[in-house]
Short mmCIF file of C-alpha atoms and ligand atoms in Angstrom, two decimals:
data_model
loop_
_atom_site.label_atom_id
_atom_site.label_comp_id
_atom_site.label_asym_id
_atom_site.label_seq_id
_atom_site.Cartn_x
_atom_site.Cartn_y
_atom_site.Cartn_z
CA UNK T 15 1.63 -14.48 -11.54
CA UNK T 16 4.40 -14.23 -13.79
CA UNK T 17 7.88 -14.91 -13.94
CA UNK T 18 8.94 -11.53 -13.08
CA UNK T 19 8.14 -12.22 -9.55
CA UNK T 20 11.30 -11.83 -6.99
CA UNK T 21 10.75 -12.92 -3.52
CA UNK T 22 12.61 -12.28 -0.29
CA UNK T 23 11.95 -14.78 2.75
CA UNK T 24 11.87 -13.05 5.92
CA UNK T 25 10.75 -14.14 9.21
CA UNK T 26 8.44 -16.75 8.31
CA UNK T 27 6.88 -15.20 5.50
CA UNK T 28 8.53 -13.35 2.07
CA UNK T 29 8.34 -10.20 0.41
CA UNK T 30 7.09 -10.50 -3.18
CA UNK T 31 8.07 -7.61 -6.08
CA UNK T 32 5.80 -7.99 -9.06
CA UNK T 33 5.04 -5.79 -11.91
CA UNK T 34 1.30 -5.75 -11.54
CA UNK T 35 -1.94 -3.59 -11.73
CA UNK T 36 -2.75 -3.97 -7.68
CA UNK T 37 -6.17 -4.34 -8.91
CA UNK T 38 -6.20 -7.80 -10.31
CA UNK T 39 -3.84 -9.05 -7.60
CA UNK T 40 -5.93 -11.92 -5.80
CA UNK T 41 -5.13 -11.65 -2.31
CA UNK T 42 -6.35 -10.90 1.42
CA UNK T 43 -5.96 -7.28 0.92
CA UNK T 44 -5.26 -4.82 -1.18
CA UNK T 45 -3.45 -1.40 0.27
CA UNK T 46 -4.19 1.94 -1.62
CA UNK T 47 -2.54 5.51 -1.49
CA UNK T 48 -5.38 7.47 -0.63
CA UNK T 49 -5.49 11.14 0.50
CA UNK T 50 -6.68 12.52 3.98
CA UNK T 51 -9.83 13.24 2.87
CA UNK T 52 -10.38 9.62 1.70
CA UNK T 53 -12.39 11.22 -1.31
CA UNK T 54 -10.98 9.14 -4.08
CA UNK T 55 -8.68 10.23 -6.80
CA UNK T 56 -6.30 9.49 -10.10
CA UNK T 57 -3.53 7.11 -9.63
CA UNK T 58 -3.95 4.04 -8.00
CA UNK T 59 -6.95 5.39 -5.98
CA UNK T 60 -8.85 6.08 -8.84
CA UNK T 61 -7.67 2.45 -10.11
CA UNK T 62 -8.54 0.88 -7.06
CA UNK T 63 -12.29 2.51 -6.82
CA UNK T 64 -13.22 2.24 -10.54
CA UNK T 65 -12.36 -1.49 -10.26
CA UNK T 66 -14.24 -2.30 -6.75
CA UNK T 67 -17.28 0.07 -7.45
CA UNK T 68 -19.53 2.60 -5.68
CA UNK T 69 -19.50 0.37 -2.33
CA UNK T 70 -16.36 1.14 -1.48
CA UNK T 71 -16.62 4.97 -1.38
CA UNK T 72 -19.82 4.81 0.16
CA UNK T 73 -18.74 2.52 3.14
CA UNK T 74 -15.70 5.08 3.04
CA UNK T 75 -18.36 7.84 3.45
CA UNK T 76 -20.31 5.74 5.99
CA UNK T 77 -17.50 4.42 8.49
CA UNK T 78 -15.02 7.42 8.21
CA UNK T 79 -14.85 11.16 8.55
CA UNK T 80 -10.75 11.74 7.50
CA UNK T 81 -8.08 10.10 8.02
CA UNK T 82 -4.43 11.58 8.66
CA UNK T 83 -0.67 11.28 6.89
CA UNK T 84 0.55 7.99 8.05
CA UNK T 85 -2.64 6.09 9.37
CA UNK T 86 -4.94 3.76 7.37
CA UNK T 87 -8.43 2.91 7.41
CA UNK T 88 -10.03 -0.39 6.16
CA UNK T 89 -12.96 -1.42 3.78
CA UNK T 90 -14.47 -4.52 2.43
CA UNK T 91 -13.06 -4.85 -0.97
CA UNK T 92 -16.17 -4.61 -3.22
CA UNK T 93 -15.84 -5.86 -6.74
CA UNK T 94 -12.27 -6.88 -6.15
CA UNK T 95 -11.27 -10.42 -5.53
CA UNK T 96 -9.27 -8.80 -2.48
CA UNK T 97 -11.72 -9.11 0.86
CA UNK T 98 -10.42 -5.81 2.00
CA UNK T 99 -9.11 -2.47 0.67
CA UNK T 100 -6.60 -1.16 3.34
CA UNK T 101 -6.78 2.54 2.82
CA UNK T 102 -3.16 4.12 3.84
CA UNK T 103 -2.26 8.02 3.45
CA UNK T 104 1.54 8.51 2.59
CA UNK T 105 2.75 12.03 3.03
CA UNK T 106 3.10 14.70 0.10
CA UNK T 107 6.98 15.16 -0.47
CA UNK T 108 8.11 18.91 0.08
CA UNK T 109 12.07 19.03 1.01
CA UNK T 110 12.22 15.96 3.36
CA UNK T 111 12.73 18.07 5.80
CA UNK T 112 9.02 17.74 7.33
CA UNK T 113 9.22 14.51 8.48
CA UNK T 114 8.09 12.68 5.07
CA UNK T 115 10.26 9.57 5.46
CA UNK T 116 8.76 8.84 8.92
CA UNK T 117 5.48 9.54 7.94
CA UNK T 118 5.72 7.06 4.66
CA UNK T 119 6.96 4.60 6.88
CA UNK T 120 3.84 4.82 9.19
CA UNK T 121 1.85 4.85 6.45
CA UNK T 122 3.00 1.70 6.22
CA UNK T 123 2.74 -0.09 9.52
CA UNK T 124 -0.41 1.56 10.09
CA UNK T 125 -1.55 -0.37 7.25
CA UNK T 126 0.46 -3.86 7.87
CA UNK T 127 -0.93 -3.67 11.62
CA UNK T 128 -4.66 -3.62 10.35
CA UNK T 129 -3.98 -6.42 7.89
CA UNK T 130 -2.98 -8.42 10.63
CA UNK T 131 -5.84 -7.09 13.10
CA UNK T 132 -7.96 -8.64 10.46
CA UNK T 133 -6.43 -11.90 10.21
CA UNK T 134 -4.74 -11.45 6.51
CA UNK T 135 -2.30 -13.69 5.71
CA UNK T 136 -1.57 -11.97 1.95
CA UNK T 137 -1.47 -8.49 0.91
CA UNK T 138 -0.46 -6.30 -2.03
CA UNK T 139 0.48 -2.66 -1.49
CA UNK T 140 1.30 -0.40 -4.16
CA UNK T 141 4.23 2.27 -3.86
CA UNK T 142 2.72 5.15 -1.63
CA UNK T 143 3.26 8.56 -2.05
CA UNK T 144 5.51 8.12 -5.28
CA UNK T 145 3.26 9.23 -8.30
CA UNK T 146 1.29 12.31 -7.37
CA UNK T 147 2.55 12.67 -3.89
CA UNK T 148 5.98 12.46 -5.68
CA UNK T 149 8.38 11.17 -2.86
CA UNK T 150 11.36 10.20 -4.51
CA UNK T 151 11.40 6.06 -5.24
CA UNK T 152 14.79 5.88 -4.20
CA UNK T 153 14.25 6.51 -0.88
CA UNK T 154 10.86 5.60 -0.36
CA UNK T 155 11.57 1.45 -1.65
CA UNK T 156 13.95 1.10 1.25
CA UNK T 157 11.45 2.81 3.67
CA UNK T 158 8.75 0.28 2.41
CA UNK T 159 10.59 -2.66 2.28
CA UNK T 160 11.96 -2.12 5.76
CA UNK T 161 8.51 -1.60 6.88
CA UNK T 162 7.24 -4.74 5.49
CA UNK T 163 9.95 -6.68 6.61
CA UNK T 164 9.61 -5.34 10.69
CA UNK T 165 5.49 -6.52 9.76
CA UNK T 166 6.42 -9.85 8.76
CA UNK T 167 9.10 -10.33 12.20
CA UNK T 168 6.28 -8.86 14.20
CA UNK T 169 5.62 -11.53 16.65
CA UNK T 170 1.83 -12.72 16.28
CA UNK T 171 1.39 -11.18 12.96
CA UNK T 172 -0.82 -13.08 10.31
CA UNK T 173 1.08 -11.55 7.40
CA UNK T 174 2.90 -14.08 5.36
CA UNK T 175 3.15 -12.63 2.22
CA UNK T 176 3.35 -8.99 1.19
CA UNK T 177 3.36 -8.18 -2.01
CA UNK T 178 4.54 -4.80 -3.91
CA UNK T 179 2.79 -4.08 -6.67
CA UNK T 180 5.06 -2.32 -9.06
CA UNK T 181 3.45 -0.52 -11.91
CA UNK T 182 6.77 0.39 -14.24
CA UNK T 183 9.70 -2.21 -15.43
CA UNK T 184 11.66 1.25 -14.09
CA UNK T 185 9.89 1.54 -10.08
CA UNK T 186 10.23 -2.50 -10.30
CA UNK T 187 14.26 -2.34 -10.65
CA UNK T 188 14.60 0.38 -8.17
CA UNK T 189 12.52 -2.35 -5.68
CA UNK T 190 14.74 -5.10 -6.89
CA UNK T 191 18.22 -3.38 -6.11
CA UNK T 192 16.71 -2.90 -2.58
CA UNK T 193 15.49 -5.94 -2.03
N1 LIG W 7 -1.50 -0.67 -9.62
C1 LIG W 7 -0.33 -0.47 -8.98
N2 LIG W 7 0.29 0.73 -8.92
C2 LIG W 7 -0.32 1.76 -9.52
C3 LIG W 7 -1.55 1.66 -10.20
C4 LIG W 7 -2.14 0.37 -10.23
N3 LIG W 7 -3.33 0.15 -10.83
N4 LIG W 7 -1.89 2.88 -10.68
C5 LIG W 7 -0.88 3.73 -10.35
N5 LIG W 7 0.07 3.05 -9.65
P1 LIG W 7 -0.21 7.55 -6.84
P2 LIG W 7 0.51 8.87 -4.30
C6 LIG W 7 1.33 3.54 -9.09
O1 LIG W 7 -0.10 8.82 -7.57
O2 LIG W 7 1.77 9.36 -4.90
C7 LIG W 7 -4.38 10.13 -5.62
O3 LIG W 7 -5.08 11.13 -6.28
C8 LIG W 7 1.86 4.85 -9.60
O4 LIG W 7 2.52 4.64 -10.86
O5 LIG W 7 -1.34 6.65 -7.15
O6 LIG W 7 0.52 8.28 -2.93
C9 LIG W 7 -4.83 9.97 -4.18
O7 LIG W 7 -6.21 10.22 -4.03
C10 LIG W 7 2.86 5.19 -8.50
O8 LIG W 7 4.07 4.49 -8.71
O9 LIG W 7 -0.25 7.77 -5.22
C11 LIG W 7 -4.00 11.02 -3.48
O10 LIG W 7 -4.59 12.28 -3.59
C12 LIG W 7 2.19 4.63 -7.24
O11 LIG W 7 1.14 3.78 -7.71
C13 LIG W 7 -2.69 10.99 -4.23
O12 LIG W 7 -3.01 10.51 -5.54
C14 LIG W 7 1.61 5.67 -6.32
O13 LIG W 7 1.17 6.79 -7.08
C15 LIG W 7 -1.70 10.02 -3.62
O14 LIG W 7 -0.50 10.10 -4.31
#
């Protein structure tokens, strides 16, 4: 990883910021921002399943119907060197007036808390719900930076390391003023 890489210690693990494609990332698990329907899509869902191959929409198709704004679901990670694919649903910004900044941030934990239900001691998320869902990034980095910090305090929690995958030098440097 390169030397763009800014890390946070917290509890007894760190928060990472890296401008990365999530897909070459090797770690436990990988999170993507999927939709409720868990049908695949552009962004970093269409990344993420181009790069892992058919297995991981047909175990998708096999294990789960749906899954709501603000829960997850998990996968093995196919192709990728990541063991799992955590797949997390942010919410669709309107106003924020319907509850989007809670529902990002249980996006969130939903996905941290099945990382560490599967023993994952690294994982890389990407920024949910900012690119199509388009939740603005200034108030969704402190929202998922707070959320990965309350994973890594968790008492019990295998998490050591979470990684955000940042995908412009521009959604980077909002990250790194937060962090
Ligand atoms: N690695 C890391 N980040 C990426 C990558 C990548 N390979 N590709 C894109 N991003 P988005 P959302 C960034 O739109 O807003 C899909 O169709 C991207 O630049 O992927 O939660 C799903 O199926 C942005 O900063 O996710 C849903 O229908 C961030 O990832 C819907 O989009 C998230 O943007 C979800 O929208």
């Amino acid at each position: 990883m390169g030397s763009d890489r800014l890390i946070r210690p917290v509890g007894e693990g760190r928060i990472a910021l890296l401008r990365a494609d999530i897909t070459t990332l090797t770690v436990d698990a990988v999170v993507n921002a999927a939709n409720q329907s868990l049908a695949g899509g552009g962004g970093v869902d269409g990344a993420i399943h181009r790069a892992a191959g058919p297995e991981l929409m047909r175990e998708l198709r096999e294990r789960y119907e749906r899954c709501p704004t603000g829960s997850a679901v998990i996968t093995g990670g196919g192709r990728l060197a990541a063991r799992y694919v955590i797949h997390a649903v942010g919410p669709r910004w309107r106003d924020g007036n319907h509850g989007e900044p809670e529902l990002l941030a249980q996006a969130y934990r939903s996905a941290f808390t099945l990382a560490s239900e599967h023993s994952c001691t690294t994982l890389a998320a990407p920024s949910i719900s900012i690119g199509i869902y388009g939740f603005p990034i200034d108030l969704a980095a402190p929202i998922a930076m707070g959320a990965a910090a309350a994973a890594l305090e968790a008492p019990g929690t295998s998490l050591r390391e979470i990684t955000f995958a940042l995908f412009s030098d521009a959604d980077l440097e909002v990250f790194a003023r937060t962090l």
